[in-house]
Coordinates of C-alpha atoms (C1' of nucleotides) in Angstrom, one line a residue:
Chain C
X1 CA -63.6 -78.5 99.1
X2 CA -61.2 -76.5 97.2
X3 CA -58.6 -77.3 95.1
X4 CA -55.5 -75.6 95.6
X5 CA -53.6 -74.3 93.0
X6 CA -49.8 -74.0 92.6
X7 CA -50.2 -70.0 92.6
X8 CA -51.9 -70.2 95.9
X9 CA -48.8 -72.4 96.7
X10 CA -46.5 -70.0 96.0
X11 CA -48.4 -67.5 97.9
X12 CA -48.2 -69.2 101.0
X13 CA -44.7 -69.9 100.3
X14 CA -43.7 -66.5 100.2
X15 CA -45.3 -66.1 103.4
X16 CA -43.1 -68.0 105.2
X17 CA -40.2 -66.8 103.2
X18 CA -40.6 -63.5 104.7
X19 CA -39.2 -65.0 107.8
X20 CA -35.9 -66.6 105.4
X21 CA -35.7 -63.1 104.1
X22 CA -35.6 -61.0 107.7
X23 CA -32.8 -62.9 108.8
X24 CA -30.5 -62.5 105.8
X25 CA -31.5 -59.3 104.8
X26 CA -29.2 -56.8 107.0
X27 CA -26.5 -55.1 105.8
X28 CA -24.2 -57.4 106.1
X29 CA -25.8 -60.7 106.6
X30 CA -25.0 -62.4 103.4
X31 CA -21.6 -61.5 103.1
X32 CA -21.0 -62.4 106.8
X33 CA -22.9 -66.1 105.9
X34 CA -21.1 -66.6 102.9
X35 CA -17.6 -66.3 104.9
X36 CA -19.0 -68.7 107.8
X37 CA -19.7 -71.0 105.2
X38 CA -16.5 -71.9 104.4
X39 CA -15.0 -71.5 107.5
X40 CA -14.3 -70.8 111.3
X41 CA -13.2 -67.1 111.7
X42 CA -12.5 -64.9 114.6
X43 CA -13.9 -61.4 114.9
X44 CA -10.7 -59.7 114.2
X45 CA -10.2 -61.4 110.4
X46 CA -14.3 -61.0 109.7
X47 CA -13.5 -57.8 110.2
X48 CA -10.5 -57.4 108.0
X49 CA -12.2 -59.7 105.6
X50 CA -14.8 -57.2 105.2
X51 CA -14.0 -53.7 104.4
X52 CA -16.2 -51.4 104.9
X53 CA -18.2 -52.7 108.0
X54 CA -17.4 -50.8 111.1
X55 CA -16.6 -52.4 114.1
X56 CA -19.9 -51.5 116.1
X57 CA -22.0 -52.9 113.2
X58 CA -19.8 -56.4 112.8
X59 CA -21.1 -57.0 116.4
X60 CA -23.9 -56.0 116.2
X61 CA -24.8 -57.9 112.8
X62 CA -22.9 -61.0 114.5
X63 CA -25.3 -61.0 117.6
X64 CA -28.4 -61.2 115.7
X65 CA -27.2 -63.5 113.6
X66 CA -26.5 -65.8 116.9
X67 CA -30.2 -64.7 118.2
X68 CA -31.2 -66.4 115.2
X69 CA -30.0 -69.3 115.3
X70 CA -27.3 -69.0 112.6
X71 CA -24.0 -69.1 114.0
X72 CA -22.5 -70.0 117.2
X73 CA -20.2 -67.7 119.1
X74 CA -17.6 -69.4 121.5
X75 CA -15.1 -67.7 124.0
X76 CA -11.5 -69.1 124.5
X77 CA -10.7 -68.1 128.1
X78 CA -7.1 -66.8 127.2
X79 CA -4.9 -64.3 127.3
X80 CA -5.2 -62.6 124.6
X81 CA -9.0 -63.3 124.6
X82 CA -10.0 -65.3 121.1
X83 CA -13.6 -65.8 120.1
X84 CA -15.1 -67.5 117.3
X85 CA -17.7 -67.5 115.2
X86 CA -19.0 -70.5 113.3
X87 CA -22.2 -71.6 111.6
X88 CA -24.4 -73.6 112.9
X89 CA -25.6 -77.0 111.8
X90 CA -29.3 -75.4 110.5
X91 CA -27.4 -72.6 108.7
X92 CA -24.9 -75.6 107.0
X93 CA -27.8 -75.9 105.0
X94 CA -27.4 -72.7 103.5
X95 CA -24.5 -74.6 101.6
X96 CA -26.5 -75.2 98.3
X97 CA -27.8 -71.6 98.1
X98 CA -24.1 -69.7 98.8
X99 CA -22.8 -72.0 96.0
X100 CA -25.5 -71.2 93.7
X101 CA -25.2 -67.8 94.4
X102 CA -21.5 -68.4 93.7
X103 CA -22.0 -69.8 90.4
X104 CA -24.4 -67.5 89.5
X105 CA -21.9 -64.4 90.0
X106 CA -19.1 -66.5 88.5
X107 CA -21.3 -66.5 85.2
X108 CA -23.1 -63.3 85.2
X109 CA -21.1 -61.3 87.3
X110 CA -19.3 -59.7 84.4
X111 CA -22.0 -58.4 82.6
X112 CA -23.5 -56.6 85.5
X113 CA -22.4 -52.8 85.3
X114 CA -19.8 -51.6 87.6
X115 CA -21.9 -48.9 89.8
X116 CA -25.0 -47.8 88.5
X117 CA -27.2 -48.4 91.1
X118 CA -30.1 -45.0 90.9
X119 CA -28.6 -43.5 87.6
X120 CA -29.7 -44.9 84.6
X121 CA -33.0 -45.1 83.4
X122 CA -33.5 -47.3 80.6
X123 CA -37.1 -48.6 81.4
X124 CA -39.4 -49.9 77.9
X125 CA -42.8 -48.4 76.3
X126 CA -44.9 -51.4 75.3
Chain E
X1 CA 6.3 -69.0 90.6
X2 CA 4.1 -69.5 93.2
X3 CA 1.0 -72.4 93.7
X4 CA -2.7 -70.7 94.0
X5 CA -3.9 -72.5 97.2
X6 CA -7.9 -73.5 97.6
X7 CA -7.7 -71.0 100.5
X8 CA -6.5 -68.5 97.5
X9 CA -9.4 -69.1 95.5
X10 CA -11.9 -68.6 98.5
X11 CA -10.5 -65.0 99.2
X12 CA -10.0 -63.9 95.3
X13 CA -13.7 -65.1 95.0
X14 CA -14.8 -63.4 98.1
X15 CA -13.6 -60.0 96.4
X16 CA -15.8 -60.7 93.7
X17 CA -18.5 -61.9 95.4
X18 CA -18.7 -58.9 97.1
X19 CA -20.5 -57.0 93.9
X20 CA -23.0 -59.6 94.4
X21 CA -24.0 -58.6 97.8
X22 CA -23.8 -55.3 97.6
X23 CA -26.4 -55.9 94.7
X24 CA -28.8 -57.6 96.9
X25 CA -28.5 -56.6 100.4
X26 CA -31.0 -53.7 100.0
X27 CA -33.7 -54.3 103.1
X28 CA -36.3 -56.0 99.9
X29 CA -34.3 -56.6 97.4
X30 CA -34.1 -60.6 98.1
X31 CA -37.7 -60.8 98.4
X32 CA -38.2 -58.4 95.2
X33 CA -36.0 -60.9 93.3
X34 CA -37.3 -64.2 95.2
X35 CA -40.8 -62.6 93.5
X36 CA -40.3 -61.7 90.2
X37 CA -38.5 -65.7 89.7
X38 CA -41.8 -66.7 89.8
X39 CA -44.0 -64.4 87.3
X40 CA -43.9 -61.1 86.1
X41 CA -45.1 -58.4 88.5
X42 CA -47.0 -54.8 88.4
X43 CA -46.5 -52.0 90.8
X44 CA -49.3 -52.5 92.8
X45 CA -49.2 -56.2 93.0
X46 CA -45.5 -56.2 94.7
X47 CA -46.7 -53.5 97.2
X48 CA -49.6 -55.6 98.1
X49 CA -47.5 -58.6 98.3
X50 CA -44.5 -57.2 100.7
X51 CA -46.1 -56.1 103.8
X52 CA -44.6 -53.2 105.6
X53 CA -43.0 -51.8 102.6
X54 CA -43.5 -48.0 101.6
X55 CA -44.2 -47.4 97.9
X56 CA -41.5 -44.6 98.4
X57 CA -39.4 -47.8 99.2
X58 CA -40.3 -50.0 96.4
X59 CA -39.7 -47.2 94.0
X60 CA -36.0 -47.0 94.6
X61 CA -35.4 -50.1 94.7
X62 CA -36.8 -51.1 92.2
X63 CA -34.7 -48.8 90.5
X64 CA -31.6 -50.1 91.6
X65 CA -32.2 -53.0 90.4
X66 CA -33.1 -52.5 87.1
X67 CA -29.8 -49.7 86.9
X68 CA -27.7 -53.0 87.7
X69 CA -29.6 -55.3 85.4
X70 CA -31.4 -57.4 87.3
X71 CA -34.9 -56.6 86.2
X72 CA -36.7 -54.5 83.4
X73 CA -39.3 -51.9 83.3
X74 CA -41.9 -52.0 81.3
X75 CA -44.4 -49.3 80.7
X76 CA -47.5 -49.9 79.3
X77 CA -49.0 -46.7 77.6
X78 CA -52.8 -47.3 78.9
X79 CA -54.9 -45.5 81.3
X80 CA -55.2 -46.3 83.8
X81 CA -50.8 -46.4 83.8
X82 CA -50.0 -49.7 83.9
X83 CA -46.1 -50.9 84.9
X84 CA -44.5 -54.3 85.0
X85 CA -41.5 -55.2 86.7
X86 CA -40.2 -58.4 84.8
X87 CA -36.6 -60.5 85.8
X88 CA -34.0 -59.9 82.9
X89 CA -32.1 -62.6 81.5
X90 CA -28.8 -62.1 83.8
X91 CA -31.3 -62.7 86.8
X92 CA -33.0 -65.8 85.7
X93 CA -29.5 -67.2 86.8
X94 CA -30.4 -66.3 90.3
X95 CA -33.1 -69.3 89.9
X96 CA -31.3 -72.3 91.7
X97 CA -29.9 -69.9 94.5
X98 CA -33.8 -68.7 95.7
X99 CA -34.5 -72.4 94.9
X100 CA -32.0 -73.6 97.3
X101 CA -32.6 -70.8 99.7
X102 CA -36.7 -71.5 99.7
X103 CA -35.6 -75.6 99.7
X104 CA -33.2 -74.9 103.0
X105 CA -36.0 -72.5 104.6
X106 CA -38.9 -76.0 103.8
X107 CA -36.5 -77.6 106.0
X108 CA -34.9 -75.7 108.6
X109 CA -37.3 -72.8 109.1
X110 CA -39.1 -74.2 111.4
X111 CA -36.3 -74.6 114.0
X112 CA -35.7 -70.9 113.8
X113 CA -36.8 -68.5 116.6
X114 CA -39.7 -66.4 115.5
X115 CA -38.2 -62.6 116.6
X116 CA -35.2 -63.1 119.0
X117 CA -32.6 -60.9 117.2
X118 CA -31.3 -58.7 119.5
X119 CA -32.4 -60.4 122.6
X120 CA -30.9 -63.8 123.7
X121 CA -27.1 -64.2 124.8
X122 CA -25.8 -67.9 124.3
X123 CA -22.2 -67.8 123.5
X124 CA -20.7 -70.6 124.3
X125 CA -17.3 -70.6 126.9
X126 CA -14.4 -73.0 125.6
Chain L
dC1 C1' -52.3 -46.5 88.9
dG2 C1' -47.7 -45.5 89.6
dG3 C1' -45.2 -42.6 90.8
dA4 C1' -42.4 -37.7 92.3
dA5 C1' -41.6 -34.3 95.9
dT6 C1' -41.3 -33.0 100.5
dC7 C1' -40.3 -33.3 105.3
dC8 C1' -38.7 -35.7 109.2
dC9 C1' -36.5 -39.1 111.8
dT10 C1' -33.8 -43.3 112.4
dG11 C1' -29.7 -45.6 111.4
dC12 C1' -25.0 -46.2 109.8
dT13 C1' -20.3 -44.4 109.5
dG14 C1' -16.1 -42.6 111.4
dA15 C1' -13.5 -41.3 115.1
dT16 C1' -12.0 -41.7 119.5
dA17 C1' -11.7 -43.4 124.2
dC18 C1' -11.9 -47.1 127.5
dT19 C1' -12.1 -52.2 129.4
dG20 C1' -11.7 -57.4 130.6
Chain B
dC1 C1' -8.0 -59.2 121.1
dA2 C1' -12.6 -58.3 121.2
dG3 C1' -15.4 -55.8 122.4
dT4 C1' -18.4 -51.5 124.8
dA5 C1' -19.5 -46.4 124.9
dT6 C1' -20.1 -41.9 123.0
dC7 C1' -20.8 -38.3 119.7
dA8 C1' -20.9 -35.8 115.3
dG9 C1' -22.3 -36.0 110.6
dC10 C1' -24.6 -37.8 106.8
dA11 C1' -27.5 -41.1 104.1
dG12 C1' -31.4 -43.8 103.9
dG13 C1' -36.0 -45.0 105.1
dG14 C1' -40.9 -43.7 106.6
dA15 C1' -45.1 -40.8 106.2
dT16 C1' -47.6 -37.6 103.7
dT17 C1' -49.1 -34.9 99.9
dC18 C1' -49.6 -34.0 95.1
dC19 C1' -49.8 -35.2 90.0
dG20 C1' -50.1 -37.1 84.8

DNA sequence: CGGAATCCCTGCTGATACTG
DNA sequence: CAGTATCAGCAGGGATTCCG
């Protein structure tokens, strides 16, 4: 028998993360989640919420998010047509980790530079 | 003088939040960062530990990250090179959001679809 | 070992037009 | 209103090769 340690833990961990990761890693995924989380919103006002996002990619980003699982996406038969997008009960509990997220911007958003991403190049010899 | 609403808040914070994403949403950044919370990481080790990715890949964005301050670089003058990829200070913040986000994956990953993104059409009629 | 450089191809944006 | 469809243009990602 083996004894398993809390690396191998994490190990395996991470292998099921991967999954956790695949569905909020597009484009938009997080922002889109973090908006659903606080509220109902139609496809028009995601779409103003979010500048930047084109109109193809909302919809398509919206329908794998439904394929997953994560929201639910309702049609109002009415004219004008109205459809809504809300989370769904398993993606609630991705309450704790938006607000965490949230806190940690609120403290340490500041000091993160404004646009640097592939520019500097400040890396240490040890 | 006008009353800031809660509703106020959420969209002020959204513009913020924003920064956040865009610092994250790279296709591995989230399981870069969910990684280096744990322990400090070499080159090599990440590639072997993130299936799929190109080291082409990993370079840049690995580089991103570290240009906004989420990791440091750390080169060790040996041979053979040697290169660790440590979580700065800032990111070590991030710690109860992957927390949350591994705690809320423990619980409701199982009820997720395994690959259906892209495929199934639910929506619900109202 | 940890890249950089190259080429190539997929994917996203942006614009525009059309539909239930 | 909330999509779908199409196309041009560019950026980003993948595969391969070479190097200190």
């Amino acid at each position: 028998m083996e004894m398993k340690t809390m690396v191998d833990e994490e190990i395996n961990m991470h292998e099921e993360m991967r999954r956790a990761f695949a569905l909020l890693s597009g484009k938009w995924k997080l922002e889109i989640m973090w908006l659903l989380n606080q509220r109902v919103y139609r496809f028009g006002e995601l779409r103003k919420a979010i500048p930047g996002i084109t109109q193809h990619m909302l919809t398509v980003q919206l329908r794998e998010l439904e394929a997953d699982g994560l929201l639910s996406r309702t049609i109002f038969a009415e004219v004008p047509p109205r459809v809504e997008y809300e989370i769904t009960q398993k993606a609630r509990g991705l309450g704790p980790t938006m607000e965490a997220l949230t806190a940690w911007w609120r403290e340490y958003g500041k000091s993160v530079p404004i646009k640097p991403s592939a520019r500097g190049r400040k890396s240490k010899i040890a």
